[in-house]
Coordinates of C-alpha atoms in Angstrom, one line a residue:
X14 CA 3.7 -22.1 29.5
X15 CA 6.5 -20.0 28.1
X16 CA 9.5 -21.3 26.2
X17 CA 13.0 -20.0 27.0
X18 CA 15.2 -20.8 24.0
X19 CA 13.9 -19.1 20.9
X20 CA 15.6 -18.1 17.6
X21 CA 19.3 -17.5 18.2
X22 CA 22.1 -16.0 16.1
X23 CA 25.1 -17.1 18.1
X24 CA 26.9 -18.9 15.3
X25 CA 27.0 -19.1 11.5
X26 CA 23.6 -20.9 11.6
X27 CA 20.4 -19.9 13.3
X28 CA 19.2 -22.2 16.1
X29 CA 15.6 -22.5 17.3
X30 CA 15.0 -24.3 20.6
X31 CA 18.7 -25.2 20.5
X32 CA 18.5 -27.0 17.1
X33 CA 19.9 -25.8 13.7
X34 CA 17.2 -23.9 11.8
X35 CA 17.1 -22.3 8.4
X36 CA 14.5 -19.6 7.7
X37 CA 12.6 -20.3 4.5
X38 CA 10.3 -17.3 4.7
X39 CA 7.6 -15.6 2.6
X40 CA 5.8 -12.3 3.0
X41 CA 2.0 -12.0 2.9
X42 CA 0.4 -8.8 4.3
X43 CA -2.8 -9.4 6.1
X44 CA -4.0 -5.9 5.2
X45 CA -3.7 -6.7 1.4
X46 CA -5.6 -9.9 1.5
X47 CA -9.4 -10.3 2.3
X48 CA -9.6 -11.9 5.7
X49 CA -11.7 -14.7 4.2
X50 CA -8.7 -15.7 2.2
X51 CA -6.0 -15.6 4.9
X52 CA -6.4 -19.4 5.5
X53 CA -6.1 -20.2 1.8
X54 CA -3.0 -18.1 1.3
X55 CA -1.1 -19.4 4.3
X56 CA -2.0 -23.0 3.5
X57 CA -0.5 -22.5 0.0
X58 CA 2.5 -21.0 1.6
X59 CA 3.0 -24.1 3.8
X60 CA 2.4 -26.4 0.8
X61 CA 5.2 -24.6 -1.1
X62 CA 7.8 -25.5 1.6
X63 CA 7.9 -22.2 3.4
X64 CA 8.4 -22.5 7.2
X65 CA 8.1 -18.8 8.2
X66 CA 5.5 -16.1 7.5
X67 CA 6.6 -12.5 7.5
X68 CA 4.4 -9.5 7.6
X69 CA 4.6 -5.8 8.0
X70 CA 2.3 -4.0 10.5
X71 CA 0.8 -0.8 9.0
X72 CA 0.6 1.8 11.7
X73 CA -1.5 4.1 9.6
X74 CA -4.4 1.6 9.4
X75 CA -4.2 0.6 13.1
X76 CA -4.2 4.2 14.3
X77 CA -6.2 6.1 11.7
X78 CA -6.7 9.0 14.1
X79 CA -4.4 9.8 17.0
X80 CA -5.4 7.6 19.9
X81 CA -8.1 5.7 17.9
X82 CA -7.1 2.1 17.4
X83 CA -8.3 -0.7 15.1
X84 CA -7.2 -4.3 15.5
X85 CA -10.4 -5.9 14.4
X86 CA -11.8 -7.6 11.3
X87 CA -9.4 -7.2 8.4
X88 CA -6.9 -5.7 10.8
X89 CA -7.0 -8.5 13.4
X90 CA -3.2 -9.0 13.6
X91 CA -3.4 -11.5 16.5
X92 CA -5.9 -13.7 14.6
X93 CA -3.6 -13.6 11.5
X94 CA -0.5 -14.7 13.5
X95 CA -2.4 -17.4 15.3
X96 CA -3.7 -18.7 12.0
X97 CA -0.1 -19.0 10.7
X98 CA 0.7 -21.0 13.9
X99 CA -2.3 -23.3 13.3
X100 CA -1.0 -24.4 9.9
X101 CA 2.5 -24.9 11.2
X102 CA 4.3 -21.6 10.3
X103 CA 6.7 -19.5 12.4
X104 CA 6.3 -15.8 12.1
X105 CA 8.6 -12.8 11.8
X106 CA 6.8 -9.5 12.5
X107 CA 8.0 -6.2 10.9
X108 CA 6.1 -3.6 12.9
X109 CA 8.1 -0.5 11.8
X110 CA 7.1 2.1 12.8
X111 CA 8.1 2.8 9.1
X112 CA 7.5 -0.1 6.8
X113 CA 7.9 1.2 3.2
X114 CA 5.9 -1.6 1.5
X115 CA 4.8 0.5 -1.4
X116 CA 2.2 1.8 1.1
X117 CA 1.1 5.4 1.6
X118 CA 3.8 7.3 3.6
X119 CA 5.5 4.0 4.3
X120 CA 2.8 3.1 6.8
X121 CA 3.2 6.2 8.9
X122 CA -0.1 7.9 9.8
X123 CA -0.7 11.1 7.9
X124 CA -1.9 12.9 11.0
X125 CA 1.7 13.2 12.0
X126 CA 2.0 15.8 9.3
X127 CA -0.4 18.1 11.2
X128 CA 2.7 19.2 13.0
X129 CA 4.4 21.7 10.7
X130 CA 7.7 21.0 12.3
X131 CA 7.4 17.2 12.0
X132 CA 10.6 15.3 11.3
X133 CA 9.7 11.7 10.4
X134 CA 12.0 8.8 11.2
X135 CA 14.1 10.9 13.6
X136 CA 14.5 11.5 17.3
X137 CA 12.3 14.6 16.9
X138 CA 10.2 14.6 20.2
X139 CA 6.8 14.9 18.4
X140 CA 7.6 11.8 16.3
X141 CA 9.0 9.7 19.1
X142 CA 6.1 10.5 21.4
X143 CA 3.7 9.2 18.8
X144 CA 5.9 6.1 18.2
X145 CA 6.0 5.3 21.9
X146 CA 2.2 5.4 22.1
X147 CA 2.0 3.2 19.1
X148 CA 4.3 0.6 20.7
X149 CA 2.5 0.8 24.0
X150 CA -0.7 -0.3 22.2
X151 CA 1.1 -2.8 19.8
X152 CA 2.7 -4.5 22.8
X153 CA -0.6 -5.5 24.2
X154 CA -1.5 -7.1 20.9
X155 CA 1.7 -9.0 20.0
X156 CA 3.4 -9.8 23.3
X157 CA 1.2 -13.0 23.8
X158 CA 2.3 -14.1 20.3
X159 CA 6.0 -14.2 21.1
X160 CA 7.9 -17.5 21.2
X161 CA 8.8 -17.1 24.8
X162 CA 5.1 -16.8 25.6
X163 CA 4.2 -19.9 23.7
X164 CA 3.4 -18.1 20.4
X165 CA 4.9 -18.4 16.9
X166 CA 6.7 -15.1 16.6
X167 CA 10.4 -16.0 16.6
X168 CA 11.9 -12.6 15.5
X169 CA 11.0 -8.9 15.1
X170 CA 12.4 -6.4 12.6
X171 CA 13.3 -2.9 13.8
X172 CA 12.3 -0.2 11.4
X173 CA 13.0 -0.8 7.7
X174 CA 15.9 0.0 5.3
X175 CA 17.0 2.9 7.5
X176 CA 20.4 2.8 5.8
X177 CA 18.8 4.3 2.7
X178 CA 17.6 7.3 4.8
X179 CA 20.1 7.5 7.7
X180 CA 19.1 11.0 8.8
X181 CA 19.6 10.7 12.6
X182 CA 22.4 8.7 14.3
X183 CA 20.3 8.3 17.5
X184 CA 17.1 7.1 15.9
X185 CA 17.7 3.4 15.5
X186 CA 18.9 3.1 19.1
X187 CA 15.7 4.7 20.2
X188 CA 13.5 2.4 18.1
X189 CA 15.5 -0.6 19.5
X190 CA 14.7 0.6 23.0
X191 CA 11.0 0.8 22.1
X192 CA 11.1 -2.9 21.6
X193 CA 13.3 -3.9 24.5
X194 CA 11.7 -1.7 27.1
X195 CA 8.3 -3.4 26.4
X196 CA 9.6 -6.9 26.5
X197 CA 9.5 -7.4 22.7
X198 CA 12.9 -9.1 23.0
X199 CA 12.8 -12.1 20.6
X200 CA 15.7 -12.0 18.1
X201 CA 15.8 -8.5 16.7
X202 CA 16.8 -7.8 13.1
X203 CA 17.2 -4.9 10.6
X204 CA 17.0 -5.1 6.8
X205 CA 18.7 -3.0 4.2
X206 CA 19.6 -3.1 0.6
X207 CA 23.3 -3.6 0.0
X208 CA 24.1 0.2 -0.1
X209 CA 22.4 0.8 3.2
X210 CA 23.9 -2.1 5.2
X211 CA 26.6 -0.2 6.9
X212 CA 24.6 2.7 8.3
X213 CA 21.2 1.0 8.6
X214 CA 21.8 -1.2 11.6
X215 CA 22.3 -0.7 15.3
X216 CA 24.5 -2.5 17.9
X217 CA 23.3 -5.8 19.2
X218 CA 20.8 -6.3 16.3
X219 CA 21.3 -8.8 13.5
X220 CA 21.6 -7.2 10.1
X221 CA 19.9 -8.8 7.0
X222 CA 20.1 -7.8 3.4
X223 CA 17.5 -7.1 0.7
X224 CA 18.3 -8.0 -3.0
X225 CA 17.2 -9.7 -6.2
X226 CA 20.4 -10.6 -7.9
X227 CA 23.7 -11.9 -6.6
X228 CA 25.8 -8.9 -7.5
X229 CA 27.8 -6.1 -5.8
X230 CA 29.1 -8.8 -3.4
X231 CA 26.2 -7.9 -1.0
X232 CA 26.1 -11.3 0.7
X233 CA 29.8 -11.5 1.3
X234 CA 29.8 -7.9 2.5
X235 CA 27.1 -8.8 5.0
X236 CA 29.0 -11.9 6.1
X237 CA 32.2 -9.8 6.6
X238 CA 30.4 -7.3 8.7
X239 CA 29.0 -9.9 11.0
X240 CA 31.5 -12.8 11.4
X241 CA 30.2 -15.9 13.1
X242 CA 26.6 -14.7 12.5
X243 CA 24.0 -16.3 10.3
X244 CA 23.4 -14.6 6.9
X245 CA 19.9 -13.8 5.9
X246 CA 18.2 -12.3 2.8
X247 CA 15.3 -10.6 4.5
X248 CA 13.8 -9.5 1.2
X249 CA 14.4 -11.6 -1.8
X250 CA 12.5 -9.6 -4.4
X251 CA 10.4 -12.2 -6.3
X252 CA 9.2 -9.5 -8.7
X253 CA 8.7 -5.8 -8.6
X254 CA 5.9 -3.2 -8.2
X255 CA 4.3 -1.1 -10.9
X256 CA 3.7 2.6 -11.3
X257 CA 1.0 4.3 -13.4
X258 CA 2.0 5.1 -17.0
X259 CA 4.8 2.5 -17.2
X260 CA 5.1 -1.2 -18.0
X261 CA 4.1 -4.1 -15.7
X262 CA 7.3 -5.7 -14.2
X263 CA 7.8 -9.4 -14.5
X264 CA 10.7 -11.6 -13.3
X265 CA 10.9 -14.9 -15.1
X266 CA 10.9 -18.0 -12.8
X267 CA 14.1 -19.4 -14.5
X268 CA 16.1 -16.3 -13.6
X269 CA 14.7 -16.3 -10.1
X270 CA 15.3 -20.0 -9.5
X271 CA 19.0 -19.7 -10.5
X272 CA 19.6 -17.1 -7.8
X273 CA 17.5 -18.8 -5.1
X274 CA 19.2 -22.1 -5.7
X275 CA 22.6 -20.5 -5.2
X276 CA 21.4 -18.8 -2.0
X277 CA 20.1 -22.1 -0.6
X278 CA 23.3 -24.0 -1.6
X279 CA 25.3 -21.5 0.4
X280 CA 23.2 -22.3 3.5
X281 CA 21.7 -18.9 3.7
X282 CA 18.2 -18.1 5.1
X283 CA 15.8 -16.4 2.8
X284 CA 12.5 -14.6 2.9
X285 CA 10.5 -14.0 -0.3
X286 CA 9.2 -10.5 -0.8
X287 CA 6.5 -11.0 -1.9
X288 CA 5.3 -14.6 -1.7
X289 CA 1.8 -13.2 -2.3
X290 CA 1.4 -9.5 -3.0
X291 CA -2.3 -9.1 -2.9
X292 CA -3.9 -5.7 -3.5
X293 CA -3.4 -2.1 -2.2
X294 CA -7.1 -1.6 -1.8
X295 CA -8.6 1.8 -1.4
X296 CA -6.3 4.8 -1.6
X297 CA -3.4 3.0 0.2
X298 CA -0.9 2.8 -2.7
X299 CA 2.4 4.6 -2.2
X300 CA 4.6 6.4 -4.7
X301 CA 8.2 6.8 -5.8
X302 CA 10.0 10.1 -6.0
X303 CA 13.7 10.0 -6.8
X304 CA 13.5 13.2 -8.8
X305 CA 10.2 12.4 -10.5
X306 CA 6.9 11.7 -8.7
X307 CA 5.4 8.3 -9.8
X308 CA 2.3 7.0 -8.0
X309 CA 2.0 3.2 -7.8
X310 CA -0.9 1.2 -9.1
X311 CA -3.6 -0.5 -7.1
X312 CA -2.6 -4.1 -7.8
X313 CA 0.3 -5.4 -5.7
X314 CA 0.5 -8.6 -7.7
X315 CA 4.3 -8.1 -7.8
X316 CA 4.7 -11.1 -10.2
X317 CA 4.9 -13.1 -6.9
X318 CA 4.7 -16.9 -6.6
X319 CA 1.0 -16.6 -5.6
X320 CA -0.8 -14.2 -7.9
X321 CA -3.0 -11.3 -6.8
X322 CA -6.0 -13.6 -6.8
X323 CA -4.1 -16.4 -5.1
X324 CA -3.3 -18.6 -8.1
X325 CA -0.2 -20.8 -7.9
X326 CA 2.0 -19.6 -10.7
X327 CA 4.9 -21.3 -12.6
X328 CA 7.1 -19.6 -10.1
X329 CA 5.2 -21.2 -7.2
X330 CA 5.6 -24.7 -8.6
X331 CA 9.3 -24.2 -9.4
X332 CA 9.9 -23.1 -5.8
X333 CA 7.9 -25.9 -4.4
X334 CA 10.0 -28.4 -6.3
X335 CA 13.2 -26.7 -5.1
X336 CA 12.1 -26.4 -1.5
X337 CA 11.0 -30.0 -1.4
X338 CA 14.7 -30.9 -1.5
X339 CA 15.2 -29.1 1.8
X340 CA 12.5 -31.0 3.7
X341 CA 12.8 -34.5 5.1
X342 CA 9.0 -35.1 4.8
X343 CA 6.8 -34.7 1.7
X344 CA 5.2 -31.3 1.4
X345 CA 1.4 -31.0 2.0
X346 CA -0.9 -31.1 -1.0
X347 CA -1.5 -27.7 -2.7
X348 CA -5.0 -26.4 -2.0
X349 CA -7.2 -25.9 -5.0
X350 CA -7.5 -22.3 -6.2
X351 CA -10.7 -20.3 -5.9
X352 CA -13.0 -20.3 -8.9
X353 CA -13.6 -17.0 -10.7
X354 CA -16.5 -15.8 -12.8
X355 CA -16.8 -13.6 -15.8
X356 CA -20.1 -12.0 -15.0
X357 CA -22.1 -10.4 -17.8
X358 CA -21.4 -6.6 -18.3
X359 CA -23.7 -4.2 -16.5
X360 CA -24.9 -0.8 -17.5
X361 CA -24.9 2.3 -15.4
X362 CA -28.4 2.9 -14.1
X363 CA -28.0 6.2 -12.3
X364 CA -25.5 9.1 -12.0
X365 CA -24.9 11.9 -9.5
X366 CA -22.7 14.9 -10.2
X367 CA -19.9 15.7 -7.7
X368 CA -21.4 19.2 -7.5
X369 CA -24.6 17.7 -6.1
X370 CA -23.1 15.9 -3.2
X371 CA -20.9 18.6 -1.6
X372 CA -23.4 19.0 1.2
X373 CA -22.6 15.4 2.2
X374 CA -19.0 16.3 3.0
X375 CA -17.1 18.1 5.7
X376 CA -16.1 21.6 4.6
X377 CA -14.5 24.7 6.0
X378 CA -13.7 28.3 5.0
X379 CA -10.1 29.5 4.9
X380 CA -8.5 32.7 3.6
X381 CA -5.4 30.7 2.6
X382 CA -5.5 27.3 0.9
X383 CA -4.9 24.6 3.6
X384 CA -3.1 21.3 2.9
X385 CA -5.1 18.1 3.3
X386 CA -3.5 17.1 6.6
X387 CA -4.3 20.4 8.2
X388 CA -8.0 20.6 7.4
X389 CA -10.2 20.8 10.5
X390 CA -11.8 17.4 9.9
X391 CA -11.7 13.9 11.4
X392 CA -11.5 15.3 15.0
X393 CA -8.7 17.7 13.9
X394 CA -6.6 14.8 12.6
X395 CA -6.8 16.3 9.1
X396 CA -7.8 14.4 5.9
X397 CA -5.7 11.4 5.1
X398 CA -6.6 10.2 1.6
X399 CA -8.7 10.8 -1.5
X400 CA -9.7 14.1 -3.0
X401 CA -10.0 17.7 -1.7
X402 CA -12.0 20.4 -3.5
X403 CA -10.9 24.0 -3.3
X404 CA -13.3 26.7 -4.5
X405 CA -12.8 30.5 -4.7
X406 CA -13.9 33.4 -6.9
X407 CA -12.0 35.0 -9.8
X408 CA -12.8 38.0 -11.9
X409 CA -10.5 37.6 -14.9
X410 CA -8.8 35.1 -17.2
X411 CA -5.2 34.3 -17.4
X412 CA -2.8 31.6 -16.3
X413 CA -3.2 29.4 -13.2
X414 CA 0.2 28.4 -11.8
X415 CA 0.0 25.2 -9.8
X416 CA 3.5 24.3 -8.6
X417 CA 2.0 23.7 -5.1
X418 CA -0.5 21.1 -6.2
X419 CA -0.1 17.7 -4.7
X420 CA -0.6 15.6 -6.7
X421 CA -3.0 16.3 -9.5
X422 CA -5.9 18.8 -9.9
X423 CA -8.8 19.1 -12.3
X424 CA -9.5 22.8 -12.8
X425 CA -13.0 24.1 -13.4
X426 CA -14.5 27.5 -14.1
X427 CA -18.2 27.8 -13.2
X428 CA -17.9 24.0 -12.9
X429 CA -16.9 23.6 -16.5
X430 CA -13.6 21.7 -17.1
X431 CA -10.7 24.0 -18.0
X432 CA -7.6 21.8 -17.7
X433 CA -5.4 19.6 -15.5
X434 CA -2.5 20.4 -13.2
X435 CA 0.0 17.6 -12.4
X436 CA 3.7 17.0 -11.8
X437 CA 4.4 17.5 -15.5
X438 CA 2.0 20.4 -16.2
X439 CA 2.0 23.3 -13.8
X440 CA -0.1 25.8 -15.8
X441 CA -3.7 26.0 -17.0
X442 CA -4.9 29.0 -19.1
X443 CA -8.4 30.4 -18.1
X444 CA -10.3 32.2 -20.8
X445 CA -11.6 35.7 -20.2
X446 CA -15.1 36.1 -18.9
X447 CA -17.6 38.6 -17.6
X448 CA -17.9 39.3 -13.8
X449 CA -17.2 37.0 -10.9
X450 CA -16.7 33.3 -11.7
X451 CA -16.2 30.3 -9.5
X452 CA -12.8 28.6 -9.7
X453 CA -12.8 25.0 -8.5
X454 CA -9.7 22.8 -8.1
X455 CA -10.4 19.1 -7.4
X456 CA -7.0 17.9 -6.0
X457 CA -6.2 14.2 -5.7
X458 CA -3.7 12.7 -3.3
X459 CA -2.4 10.1 -5.7
X460 CA -0.4 8.3 -3.0
X461 CA 2.3 9.5 -0.6
X462 CA 5.9 8.6 -1.3
X463 CA 6.9 5.5 0.7
X464 CA 10.7 5.4 0.1
X465 CA 13.6 7.8 0.0
X466 CA 14.3 11.4 1.1
X467 CA 11.1 12.8 -0.4
X468 CA 9.2 11.1 2.5
X469 CA 9.8 14.5 4.3
X470 CA 7.6 16.4 1.7
X471 CA 4.4 14.4 1.6
X472 CA 1.7 16.9 2.6
X473 CA -1.1 16.8 0.0
X474 CA -3.8 19.0 -1.5
X475 CA -2.6 22.6 -2.0
X476 CA 0.6 23.0 0.0
X477 CA 1.3 26.7 -0.5
X478 CA -0.2 29.5 -2.6
X479 CA -2.0 29.0 -5.9
X480 CA -1.5 31.8 -8.3
X481 CA -3.6 33.5 -11.1
X482 CA -1.4 35.7 -13.2
X483 CA 1.3 35.7 -10.4
X484 CA -1.2 36.9 -7.8
X485 CA -2.0 34.5 -4.9
X486 CA -5.7 33.5 -4.7
X487 CA -7.5 33.9 -1.4
X488 CA -10.9 33.1 0.2
X489 CA -11.4 29.4 -0.2
X490 CA -14.2 27.0 0.6
X491 CA -12.6 23.6 1.0
X492 CA -14.4 20.2 0.8
X493 CA -13.0 17.0 2.2
X494 CA -13.7 14.0 -0.1
X495 CA -12.1 11.1 1.7
X496 CA -14.9 8.8 0.5
X497 CA -15.0 6.7 3.6
X498 CA -17.8 4.4 4.6
X499 CA -20.1 6.9 6.3
X500 CA -19.9 9.1 3.2
X501 CA -20.8 6.2 0.9
X502 CA -23.7 5.4 3.1
X503 CA -25.0 8.9 2.8
X504 CA -24.4 8.9 -1.0
X505 CA -26.4 5.7 -1.5
X506 CA -29.5 7.2 0.1
X507 CA -29.3 10.6 -1.6
X508 CA -32.4 11.7 -3.4
X509 CA -30.4 13.5 -6.1
X510 CA -29.5 10.5 -8.3
X511 CA -30.5 10.9 -11.9
X512 CA -31.5 8.2 -14.3
X513 CA -29.0 6.8 -16.8
X514 CA -25.6 8.4 -17.3
X515 CA -24.2 11.5 -18.9
X516 CA -20.6 12.8 -19.5
X517 CA -21.9 16.3 -19.0
X518 CA -22.1 15.7 -15.3
X519 CA -18.3 15.0 -14.7
X520 CA -16.8 14.5 -12.3
X521 CA -19.5 12.2 -10.9
X522 CA -20.6 9.0 -9.3
X523 CA -22.1 6.3 -11.4
X524 CA -24.2 3.4 -10.0
X525 CA -24.8 0.0 -11.4
X526 CA -26.2 -3.3 -10.1
X527 CA -24.6 -6.7 -10.5
X528 CA -26.9 -9.7 -9.8
X529 CA -25.0 -12.8 -8.7
X530 CA -26.9 -16.0 -9.3
X531 CA -25.3 -18.6 -7.1
X532 CA -22.3 -18.4 -4.7
X533 CA -20.3 -15.2 -5.3
X534 CA -16.9 -15.8 -6.9
X535 CA -13.8 -13.6 -7.5
X536 CA -13.8 -11.5 -10.6
X537 CA -11.9 -8.7 -12.2
X538 CA -13.6 -5.4 -13.0
X539 CA -12.6 -3.6 -16.2
X540 CA -13.6 -0.1 -17.3
X541 CA -12.5 0.1 -21.0
X542 CA -14.5 3.2 -21.8
X543 CA -13.7 5.2 -18.6
X544 CA -10.7 7.5 -17.8
X545 CA -9.8 7.8 -14.1
X546 CA -11.3 7.3 -10.7
X547 CA -12.2 4.8 -8.0
X548 CA -14.5 1.8 -7.8
X549 CA -16.6 0.8 -4.9
X550 CA -18.4 -2.6 -4.6
X551 CA -20.9 -2.9 -1.8
X552 CA -19.0 0.0 -0.2
X553 CA -15.6 -1.7 -0.4
X554 CA -13.1 0.6 -2.1
X555 CA -11.4 -1.7 -4.6
X556 CA -8.9 1.0 -5.6
X557 CA -8.0 3.4 -8.4
X558 CA -8.5 2.8 -12.1
X559 CA -6.7 4.9 -14.7
X560 CA -6.8 4.3 -18.5
X561 CA -3.0 5.1 -18.9
X562 CA -2.3 1.6 -17.4
X563 CA -0.4 -0.6 -17.1
X564 CA -3.1 -2.1 -14.9
X565 CA -6.5 -2.4 -16.7
X566 CA -8.5 -4.3 -14.1
X567 CA -9.4 -4.3 -10.4
X568 CA -9.5 -7.4 -8.4
X569 CA -12.9 -7.9 -6.8
X570 CA -12.9 -10.7 -4.1
X571 CA -15.8 -13.1 -4.1
X572 CA -16.4 -12.7 -0.3
X573 CA -17.1 -9.0 -0.9
X574 CA -20.0 -9.8 -3.2
X575 CA -23.5 -11.0 -2.2
X576 CA -25.6 -13.7 -3.6
X577 CA -28.2 -11.6 -5.4
X578 CA -28.0 -7.8 -5.7
X579 CA -24.7 -5.9 -5.5
X580 CA -24.1 -2.2 -5.7
X581 CA -21.2 -0.9 -7.8
X582 CA -20.3 2.8 -7.6
X583 CA -17.6 4.3 -9.8
X584 CA -16.3 7.7 -9.1
X585 CA -15.2 9.0 -12.5
X586 CA -13.3 12.2 -13.2
X587 CA -13.7 12.6 -17.0
X588 CA -15.5 10.1 -19.2
X589 CA -17.6 7.0 -19.3
X590 CA -19.4 4.8 -21.8
X591 CA -21.7 3.6 -19.1
X592 CA -20.6 0.0 -19.2
X593 CA -18.8 -2.1 -16.5
X594 CA -17.1 -5.3 -17.7
X595 CA -16.0 -8.4 -15.7
X596 CA -13.3 -10.9 -16.5
X597 CA -11.9 -14.1 -15.0
X598 CA -8.3 -13.1 -15.6
X599 CA -6.4 -9.9 -14.9
X600 CA -4.9 -7.5 -17.4
X601 CA -1.7 -5.9 -16.2
X602 CA -0.6 -4.3 -19.5
X603 CA 2.6 -4.5 -21.4
X604 CA 5.5 -6.2 -19.5
X605 CA 9.1 -5.5 -18.9
X606 CA 11.6 -8.0 -17.5
X607 CA 12.9 -6.6 -14.2
X608 CA 16.0 -8.8 -14.4
X609 CA 17.2 -7.1 -17.6
X610 CA 16.9 -3.6 -16.0
X611 CA 19.9 -2.0 -14.3
X612 CA 19.4 -2.2 -10.5
X613 CA 19.5 1.6 -10.1
X614 CA 16.6 2.0 -12.5
X615 CA 14.4 0.1 -10.1
X616 CA 15.3 2.4 -7.2

């Protein structure tokens, strides 16, 4: 039977079912946590004193190709929300369509970019048509979960931080209507950082603020904008994310606790972003570009109260002690954390050159270089993630100009390495040679920008002409290397694997076996003698590794291992010592205290 009186914002304090209610929330993304660990993570959340789970909904995972939907297994949103209800948590859903989340393209599906005129996050008809189809499908999943239907969902967030983008004055009204016209009419919210508060909202929708420190008068600014409305910090940033080549961000619990204590003393509702960050498995990390492109690391540990592997940190215990003062009953016991194993190192047994597996990929011929999203693959939805190989012929040496490379390319002549093109290096010099030679460019999508105006320029691969001595190259064969499950299955049964390992076969795939004696446990994989690539364990893509750090490990969940034999495949671009190492504890590199940085340097 349905319920009539859900979460209301009719006064300075929220009410739920007609009674005063303060949101003590925490964010855990189901798509960043192995399904087998959902229960453990939400139990730990409940035991900390949290009463409300918040999660984004990643459109790009749920609709990987236009009209093809996935709400099963790891993406079973309904099961996740119902699990939260079973342990006694309310739920706030943040279904976008844009979510940011340090997630590729802010959660928008890359096939939107097949349209050369696409205008993301606007009222552009091509975008809104896709958004409406998304909400048509999403409604069937989440409507039974709403409070009025007897479910745990007490509020929904419209879009995300639109005030930082604010490109189209009609857009937020249209997105609001997407919710209301489909009966998704629990309490609606928006969330923005303090600068975006004024232009990020829409009429009749409660505004909330995102922050980490009590400066700029953000909370008072919000209260003044919405008199006689409850004040909520929708994202209290418990830490910060990392980018490749810089330090690991930490936020000491004493500094955090001082701010949180003051927020609670003021009677304000709060949601911790993140309460448990988890992992951006596969190729799903986003990137920053506020003048300089910076891809984010695989780990989404975020220095959150629950670590990447689900450990209760000092921050967790400090918050639990604080939250216990706001509960009339004792908090539940904290579940015991999962055990981890430091397995013995394993040695690469076989290798397979990239050049020997091109027949396993989808390919096409094109006179002009095509960007990744416009390749005629995946039922004409284009390529979303991974690598794309472009090959053509050249008859002279000279300088390759790669300003149109997105994001990073290894350059080969007759399949011998010649140099790297990336956002900081736009030229590679080719030596002179006799006759016609094969030029190959292995281009990696390092992660699409998830925040800011650069969101509009996120096509990947080669996005215009590539020049040799100022002359545009033509006549390409293009190979799509998305490295999805079907490709890995074909790779495993290939008859071209060679014994041992050799750095002369780079780039390549390197296979090793891990034997687990007893119940599989979580571990961290380290590759100290390797350079850059991707790690697959039993066909699960654990994510990217890169020797520049700060991250020097990859989280490998125990449920993804088998008792007995396990297949580990590393795609490596440049070098290896043939050894794969395991550790109980992560290594996130040198740290920097986020609280001591100026706010603008984070954004």
